[in-house]
CSV table of C-alpha atoms in Angstrom, one decimal:
chain,number,residue,atom,x,y,z
A,1,MET,CA,85.7,97.7,110.9
A,2,ASP,CA,82.5,98.4,113.1
A,3,CYS,CA,82.4,102.2,112.7
A,4,GLU,CA,79.0,102.6,114.7
A,5,ARG,CA,80.7,101.2,117.8
A,6,THR,CA,84.2,102.6,117.3
A,7,VAL,CA,85.3,106.0,118.3
A,8,PHE,CA,88.7,106.4,116.7
A,9,ASP,CA,91.9,108.5,118.4
A,10,THR,CA,91.7,110.4,114.9
A,11,LEU,CA,89.6,110.3,111.1
A,12,ILE,CA,91.6,111.2,108.1
A,13,ILE,CA,89.9,112.4,105.5
A,14,GLY,CA,91.7,112.2,102.1
A,15,GLY,CA,94.2,109.4,101.3
A,16,GLY,CA,96.9,111.5,99.2
A,17,PRO,CA,100.6,111.7,100.9
A,18,ALA,CA,99.6,114.0,103.3
A,19,GLY,CA,96.8,112.0,104.9
A,20,LEU,CA,98.6,108.8,104.4
A,21,THR,CA,101.7,110.3,105.9
A,22,ALA,CA,99.9,111.3,108.8
A,23,ALA,CA,98.2,107.7,109.3
A,24,ILE,CA,101.6,106.3,109.6
A,25,TYR,CA,102.9,108.4,112.0
A,26,LEU,CA,99.8,107.9,114.4
A,27,ARG,CA,100.0,104.1,113.5
A,28,ARG,CA,103.3,104.1,114.5
A,29,PHE,CA,102.3,106.1,118.0
A,30,THR,CA,99.7,103.3,118.3
A,31,ARG,CA,96.8,105.4,117.7
A,32,HIS,CA,93.4,103.9,116.7
A,33,VAL,CA,93.3,105.6,113.1
A,34,ALA,CA,90.2,105.6,110.3
A,35,LEU,CA,91.4,106.7,107.0
A,36,VAL,CA,88.7,107.6,104.2
A,37,ASP,CA,90.0,108.3,100.6
A,38,LYS,CA,87.4,108.9,97.5
A,39,GLY,CA,90.3,108.2,95.5
A,40,ASN,CA,91.1,111.7,93.6
A,41,SER,CA,94.5,112.3,94.7
A,42,ARG,CA,96.3,114.8,92.6
A,43,LEU,CA,99.6,113.0,93.1
A,44,GLY,CA,98.0,110.1,91.0
A,45,TRP,CA,98.1,112.3,88.1
A,46,ILE,CA,101.8,112.7,88.0
A,47,PRO,CA,103.8,110.7,85.6
A,48,VAL,CA,107.1,111.7,87.4
A,49,SER,CA,107.6,113.6,90.2
A,50,HIS,CA,111.7,114.8,90.0
A,51,ASN,CA,111.7,116.8,92.9
A,52,TYR,CA,110.6,114.6,96.0
A,53,PRO,CA,113.4,113.6,98.0
A,54,GLY,CA,115.0,110.4,98.0
A,55,PHE,CA,114.1,109.5,94.0
A,56,PRO,CA,117.2,110.4,92.4
A,57,GLU,CA,115.3,108.8,89.2
A,58,GLY,CA,111.9,110.6,89.8
A,59,VAL,CA,108.9,108.6,90.9
A,60,ASN,CA,105.5,108.1,89.6
A,61,GLY,CA,102.8,109.9,91.2
A,62,GLN,CA,100.6,106.3,91.7
A,63,LEU,CA,103.8,104.5,92.6
A,64,LEU,CA,104.3,106.8,95.2
A,65,LEU,CA,100.6,106.3,96.5
A,66,GLU,CA,101.1,102.6,96.4
A,67,LYS,CA,104.3,102.7,98.2
A,68,LEU,CA,102.7,104.8,101.1
A,69,ARG,CA,99.8,102.5,101.4
A,70,ALA,CA,102.0,99.7,101.5
A,71,GLN,CA,104.3,101.5,104.3
A,72,LEU,CA,100.9,102.2,106.3
A,73,ALA,CA,100.0,98.6,106.1
A,74,ASN,CA,103.1,97.4,107.8
A,75,TYR,CA,101.7,99.2,111.1
A,76,GLY,CA,98.1,97.7,110.8
A,77,GLY,CA,96.7,100.7,109.3
A,78,SER,CA,94.6,100.8,105.9
A,79,VAL,CA,92.5,102.8,103.3
A,80,MET,CA,88.7,102.9,103.5
A,81,GLN,CA,87.2,103.7,100.0
A,82,GLY,CA,84.5,105.9,100.3
A,83,GLU,CA,83.5,109.3,100.9
A,84,ILE,CA,82.7,111.6,104.0
A,85,LEU,CA,79.5,113.3,103.3
A,86,ASP,CA,78.7,115.4,106.5
A,87,LEU,CA,81.1,116.2,109.8
A,88,ARG,CA,79.9,117.5,113.0
A,89,LEU,CA,80.2,117.8,116.4
A,90,GLU,CA,78.4,115.7,119.1
A,91,ASP,CA,78.9,116.2,122.8
A,92,GLY,CA,82.6,117.0,122.2
A,93,VAL,CA,82.9,114.2,119.4
A,94,PHE,CA,83.3,114.3,115.7
A,95,VAL,CA,80.7,112.7,113.7
A,96,ALA,CA,81.1,111.7,110.2
A,97,ASP,CA,78.9,110.3,107.7
A,98,TYR,CA,80.9,107.8,105.8
A,99,ALA,CA,79.5,106.6,102.2
A,100,ALA,CA,81.0,103.6,100.9
A,101,PRO,CA,81.8,103.6,97.0
A,102,ASP,CA,79.9,101.0,96.4
A,103,GLY,CA,76.7,102.0,97.3
A,104,GLY,CA,77.0,99.8,100.6
A,105,GLU,CA,75.3,100.3,103.7
A,106,PRO,CA,76.2,103.9,104.9
A,107,CYS,CA,77.4,104.3,108.5
A,108,GLN,CA,78.9,107.2,111.0
A,109,ILE,CA,82.2,107.3,112.0
A,110,HIS,CA,83.2,108.6,115.4
A,111,ALA,CA,86.2,110.4,116.5
A,112,MET,CA,88.0,112.5,119.4
A,113,THR,CA,90.3,114.6,116.3
A,114,VAL,CA,90.1,115.0,112.8
A,115,LEU,CA,92.7,115.5,110.3
A,116,LEU,CA,91.7,117.3,106.9
A,117,ALA,CA,93.9,116.2,103.8
A,118,THR,CA,91.2,116.9,101.2
A,119,GLY,CA,93.4,118.7,98.8
A,120,VAL,CA,92.5,121.2,96.1
A,121,ALA,CA,90.3,121.1,92.7
A,122,ASP,CA,91.8,122.7,89.8
A,123,ALA,CA,89.9,124.6,87.5
A,124,GLY,CA,89.9,123.1,84.1
A,125,MET,CA,89.0,123.9,80.8
A,126,PRO,CA,87.9,121.7,77.8
A,127,VAL,CA,91.0,120.1,76.5
A,128,GLU,CA,91.5,117.1,74.0
A,129,ARG,CA,92.0,113.6,75.7
A,130,TRP,CA,92.8,115.2,78.9
A,131,ASP,CA,93.8,112.3,80.8
A,132,GLU,CA,96.4,111.2,78.1
A,133,ALA,CA,98.0,114.6,78.1
A,134,VAL,CA,98.2,115.2,81.7
A,135,ARG,CA,100.0,111.7,81.9
A,136,CYS,CA,102.3,112.1,79.2
A,137,GLY,CA,103.4,115.8,80.0
A,138,ALA,CA,101.9,117.6,77.8
A,139,VAL,CA,99.8,119.2,80.0
A,140,ARG,CA,101.3,120.4,83.0
A,141,LEU,CA,99.7,121.7,86.1
A,142,CYS,CA,102.4,122.9,88.5
A,143,PRO,CA,105.3,124.9,87.3
A,144,VAL,CA,107.3,124.5,90.8
A,145,CYS,CA,107.2,120.7,90.2
A,146,ASP,CA,108.4,120.3,86.8
A,147,GLY,CA,109.9,123.7,85.4
A,148,TRP,CA,113.3,121.9,85.1
A,149,ASP,CA,111.8,119.5,82.6
A,150,VAL,CA,110.6,122.2,80.3
A,151,ILE,CA,113.8,124.1,80.0
A,152,ASP,CA,114.0,125.6,76.3
A,153,LYS,CA,110.6,124.2,75.4
A,154,ARG,CA,107.8,126.1,73.9
A,155,ILE,CA,105.1,126.8,76.9
A,156,GLY,CA,101.9,127.7,76.7
A,157,VAL,CA,100.4,129.5,79.4
A,158,VAL,CA,96.5,130.5,80.2
A,159,THR,CA,96.3,133.9,82.5
A,160,SER,CA,94.5,133.2,85.9
A,161,GLU,CA,92.3,135.3,87.9
A,162,VAL,CA,94.5,135.7,90.9
A,163,ASN,CA,97.7,135.7,89.4
A,164,PRO,CA,97.4,136.9,85.6
A,165,VAL,CA,100.7,137.4,84.4
A,166,GLY,CA,103.0,135.9,87.3
A,167,HIS,CA,103.1,132.0,86.3
A,168,ALA,CA,104.3,133.4,82.5
A,169,LEU,CA,107.3,135.3,84.4
A,170,PHE,CA,107.9,132.5,86.1
A,171,MET,CA,108.4,129.9,83.3
A,172,ARG,CA,110.2,132.5,81.5
A,173,THR,CA,113.1,131.7,84.1
A,174,PHE,CA,113.1,128.3,82.3
A,175,SER,CA,112.2,129.1,78.5
A,176,ALA,CA,112.7,132.1,76.1
A,177,ASP,CA,109.8,130.6,74.0
A,178,VAL,CA,106.8,131.6,76.2
A,179,LEU,CA,103.2,132.6,75.0
A,180,LEU,CA,100.7,133.8,77.2
A,181,PHE,CA,96.8,133.5,76.3
A,182,GLU,CA,93.9,135.1,78.1
A,183,ARG,CA,90.6,133.3,78.1
A,184,GLY,CA,88.0,136.2,78.2
A,185,PRO,CA,86.5,138.3,75.4
A,186,GLU,CA,88.3,141.4,76.6
A,187,SER,CA,91.7,141.7,77.9
A,188,THR,CA,92.0,141.8,81.5
A,189,LEU,CA,95.6,142.9,81.9
A,190,ASN,CA,96.4,146.4,83.0
A,191,GLU,CA,99.3,148.6,81.7
A,192,GLU,CA,101.9,147.3,84.4
A,193,GLU,CA,101.4,143.5,83.6
A,194,ARG,CA,102.1,144.3,80.0
A,195,ARG,CA,105.3,146.3,80.8
A,196,GLN,CA,106.3,143.2,82.7
A,197,LEU,CA,105.7,140.8,80.2
A,198,ALA,CA,107.6,142.9,77.3
A,199,ALA,CA,110.0,143.6,79.8
A,200,ALA,CA,110.6,139.6,80.0
A,201,GLN,CA,110.3,139.1,76.6
A,202,VAL,CA,106.6,137.3,77.1
A,203,ARG,CA,104.6,137.3,73.8
A,204,LEU,CA,101.2,137.9,74.8
A,205,VAL,CA,98.8,136.4,72.4
A,206,GLY,CA,96.1,139.1,71.3
A,207,SER,CA,93.4,136.8,70.3
A,208,PRO,CA,91.6,135.1,73.7
A,209,LEU,CA,91.9,131.3,73.7
A,210,VAL,CA,88.8,129.2,72.6
A,211,GLY,CA,89.9,125.7,73.1
A,212,VAL,CA,93.1,123.0,73.0
A,213,SER,CA,93.5,120.0,70.9
A,214,MET,CA,96.4,117.7,71.2
A,215,SER,CA,98.7,116.7,67.7
A,216,GLU,CA,99.2,113.1,66.6
A,217,ASP,CA,102.6,113.1,68.5
A,218,MET,CA,100.6,114.4,72.0
A,219,THR,CA,101.8,118.0,71.9
A,220,PRO,CA,99.5,120.8,72.4
A,221,ILE,CA,98.0,123.0,69.8
A,222,LEU,CA,96.1,126.1,71.2
A,223,HIS,CA,93.7,127.5,69.3
A,224,THR,CA,92.4,131.8,69.5
A,225,LYS,CA,89.1,133.0,68.4
A,226,ASP,CA,90.6,134.8,65.6
A,227,GLY,CA,91.4,131.2,63.8
A,228,GLU,CA,95.3,131.0,64.6
A,229,ASP,CA,96.7,127.6,65.9
A,230,TYR,CA,99.8,128.0,67.9
A,231,HIS,CA,102.1,124.7,68.6
A,232,CYS,CA,103.5,124.3,72.0
A,233,ASP,CA,105.6,121.5,73.6
A,234,VAL,CA,103.6,122.0,76.5
A,235,PHE,CA,101.0,124.1,77.7
A,236,TYR,CA,100.1,125.2,81.8
A,237,PRO,CA,96.2,126.1,82.1
A,238,MET,CA,96.9,128.0,85.3
A,239,LEU,CA,93.5,128.9,85.8
A,240,GLY,CA,93.5,128.8,89.7
A,241,GLU,CA,92.0,126.0,92.0
A,242,SER,CA,89.5,125.9,94.8
A,243,ALA,CA,90.3,123.9,98.2
A,244,ARG,CA,88.2,121.0,99.1
A,245,SER,CA,87.4,122.5,102.8
A,246,SER,CA,83.6,122.4,103.1
A,247,LEU,CA,83.5,119.8,105.6
A,248,ALA,CA,85.6,122.2,108.0
A,249,SER,CA,84.0,125.6,106.8
A,250,LYS,CA,80.4,124.1,107.5
A,251,LEU,CA,82.1,123.6,111.2
A,252,GLY,CA,83.2,127.2,111.5
A,253,ALA,CA,86.8,126.9,110.8
A,254,GLU,CA,88.5,130.2,109.1
A,255,THR,CA,89.3,129.9,105.4
A,256,VAL,CA,91.5,132.5,103.2
A,257,GLU,CA,91.5,132.9,99.5
A,258,CYS,CA,90.6,129.9,97.2
A,259,GLU,CA,88.7,128.6,100.4
A,260,LYS,CA,92.0,127.4,101.8
A,261,LEU,CA,91.6,126.6,105.6
A,262,LEU,CA,93.8,128.7,107.7
A,263,VAL,CA,95.8,126.9,110.4
A,264,ASP,CA,98.7,127.5,113.0
A,265,GLU,CA,102.4,126.3,113.1
A,266,HIS,CA,100.7,122.9,114.3
A,267,CYS,CA,98.5,122.8,111.5
A,268,ARG,CA,95.4,123.4,113.9
A,269,THR,CA,92.2,125.1,112.0
A,270,SER,CA,90.1,127.4,114.2
A,271,VAL,CA,88.0,124.6,115.4
A,272,PRO,CA,89.4,122.6,117.9
A,273,GLY,CA,90.1,119.1,117.1
A,274,LEU,CA,90.2,119.9,113.6
A,275,PHE,CA,93.6,119.6,111.7
A,276,ALA,CA,94.4,120.5,108.0
A,277,VAL,CA,97.6,119.7,106.1
A,278,GLY,CA,98.7,119.5,102.8
A,279,ASP,CA,97.0,121.8,99.6
A,280,VAL,CA,93.7,122.4,101.2
A,281,THR,CA,95.7,124.8,103.5
A,282,ARG,CA,97.2,128.2,102.6
A,283,GLY,CA,101.0,127.7,101.4
A,284,LEU,CA,102.9,126.1,98.6
A,285,ASN,CA,101.5,123.0,97.0
A,286,GLN,CA,104.1,120.4,97.3
A,287,ILE,CA,104.2,117.1,98.0
A,288,ALA,CA,107.4,117.4,100.1
A,289,VAL,CA,105.1,120.5,102.1
A,290,ALA,CA,102.4,118.3,102.6
A,291,THR,CA,103.9,115.0,104.3
A,292,GLY,CA,106.1,117.7,106.3
A,293,GLN,CA,102.6,119.2,107.7
A,294,ALA,CA,101.5,115.8,108.2
A,295,ALA,CA,104.2,114.3,110.6
A,296,LEU,CA,103.9,117.9,112.6
A,297,ALA,CA,100.3,117.4,112.8
A,298,ALA,CA,100.0,113.8,113.6
A,299,THR,CA,102.7,114.5,116.4
A,300,THR,CA,100.9,117.4,117.5
A,301,ILE,CA,97.3,114.9,117.9
A,302,HIS,CA,99.3,112.4,119.4
A,303,ASN,CA,100.5,114.5,122.3
A,304,THR,CA,96.9,116.2,122.3
A,305,LEU,CA,95.0,112.9,123.3
A,306,PRO,CA,94.8,111.2,126.4
A,307,TRP,CA,97.9,109.0,126.9
A,308,ALA,CA,97.3,105.2,125.8
A,309,LEU,CA,99.2,103.7,128.3
A,310,ARG,CA,100.8,100.0,127.4
A,311,PRO,CA,99.5,97.0,129.9
A,312,ALA,CA,102.1,96.8,132.9
A,313,HIS,CA,104.2,93.2,132.8
A,314,ASP,CA,103.3,91.0,135.8
A,315,PRO,CA,106.2,89.5,137.1
A,316,ALA,CA,104.0,86.7,138.6
A,317,ALA,CA,102.4,85.7,134.9
């Protein structure tokens, strides 16, 4: 692909479910699309998703990504592995600095429109054997996605700055055995939050959490400052997130809490021609939401760009 000599209809940044779905739609609209993926989609972490429609037995996140890539390939689309380092506007055209993952020759990608599907980065904490723990479901990152899967389990939750007790109360609807841990040296919970926890019979651990290890059978053990160990079946480190929105914010796109991009009903940011879908935008972090936004944004992009008319048939030919 000769990036330097091509002006694409759309550059899609991010190859998770949102970016791939948008690319599928745009290719089926016969649009010229470049999709660049850094390879860090959160979907790849999901061992089994049971609430994405159409998979009654659930679907592995990595498998779903592979199916979406194969579907895109059916319409002549592909994924460019690499990273967009910078994005700017020059004479009404978006110009992106692309870097290949193998250290190959960098190039510039030009496009009439850009769709960001860059997702979020989770605020983490040191957890022993993190990768293995997430992939086996001992550490979980989405209560909305898998609350059903932990019904009546022993659940450990860590407070977040944005919603310190909300996640614990949410998990209380799935299990009567919920422990809430704080991380800081001093408690940040107010009296009303403590009252809510007591009313819901959520146990607030008095000593702050200092570490998490995994047992031989891959269940989490939460260690507190006072030397106590708490054995749980699953652990939710709900410490917040930050959107990967810096490319857009540098262009002046409006952001809200957690640096998430503010978009309208057609997934347009405040920068003309710049769209955003999925977890990088304000809303519910769900695969179904991301793919729905992608369909909406791709159709809006197609209807916004000049029509690419098919050549007329010559009866004399």
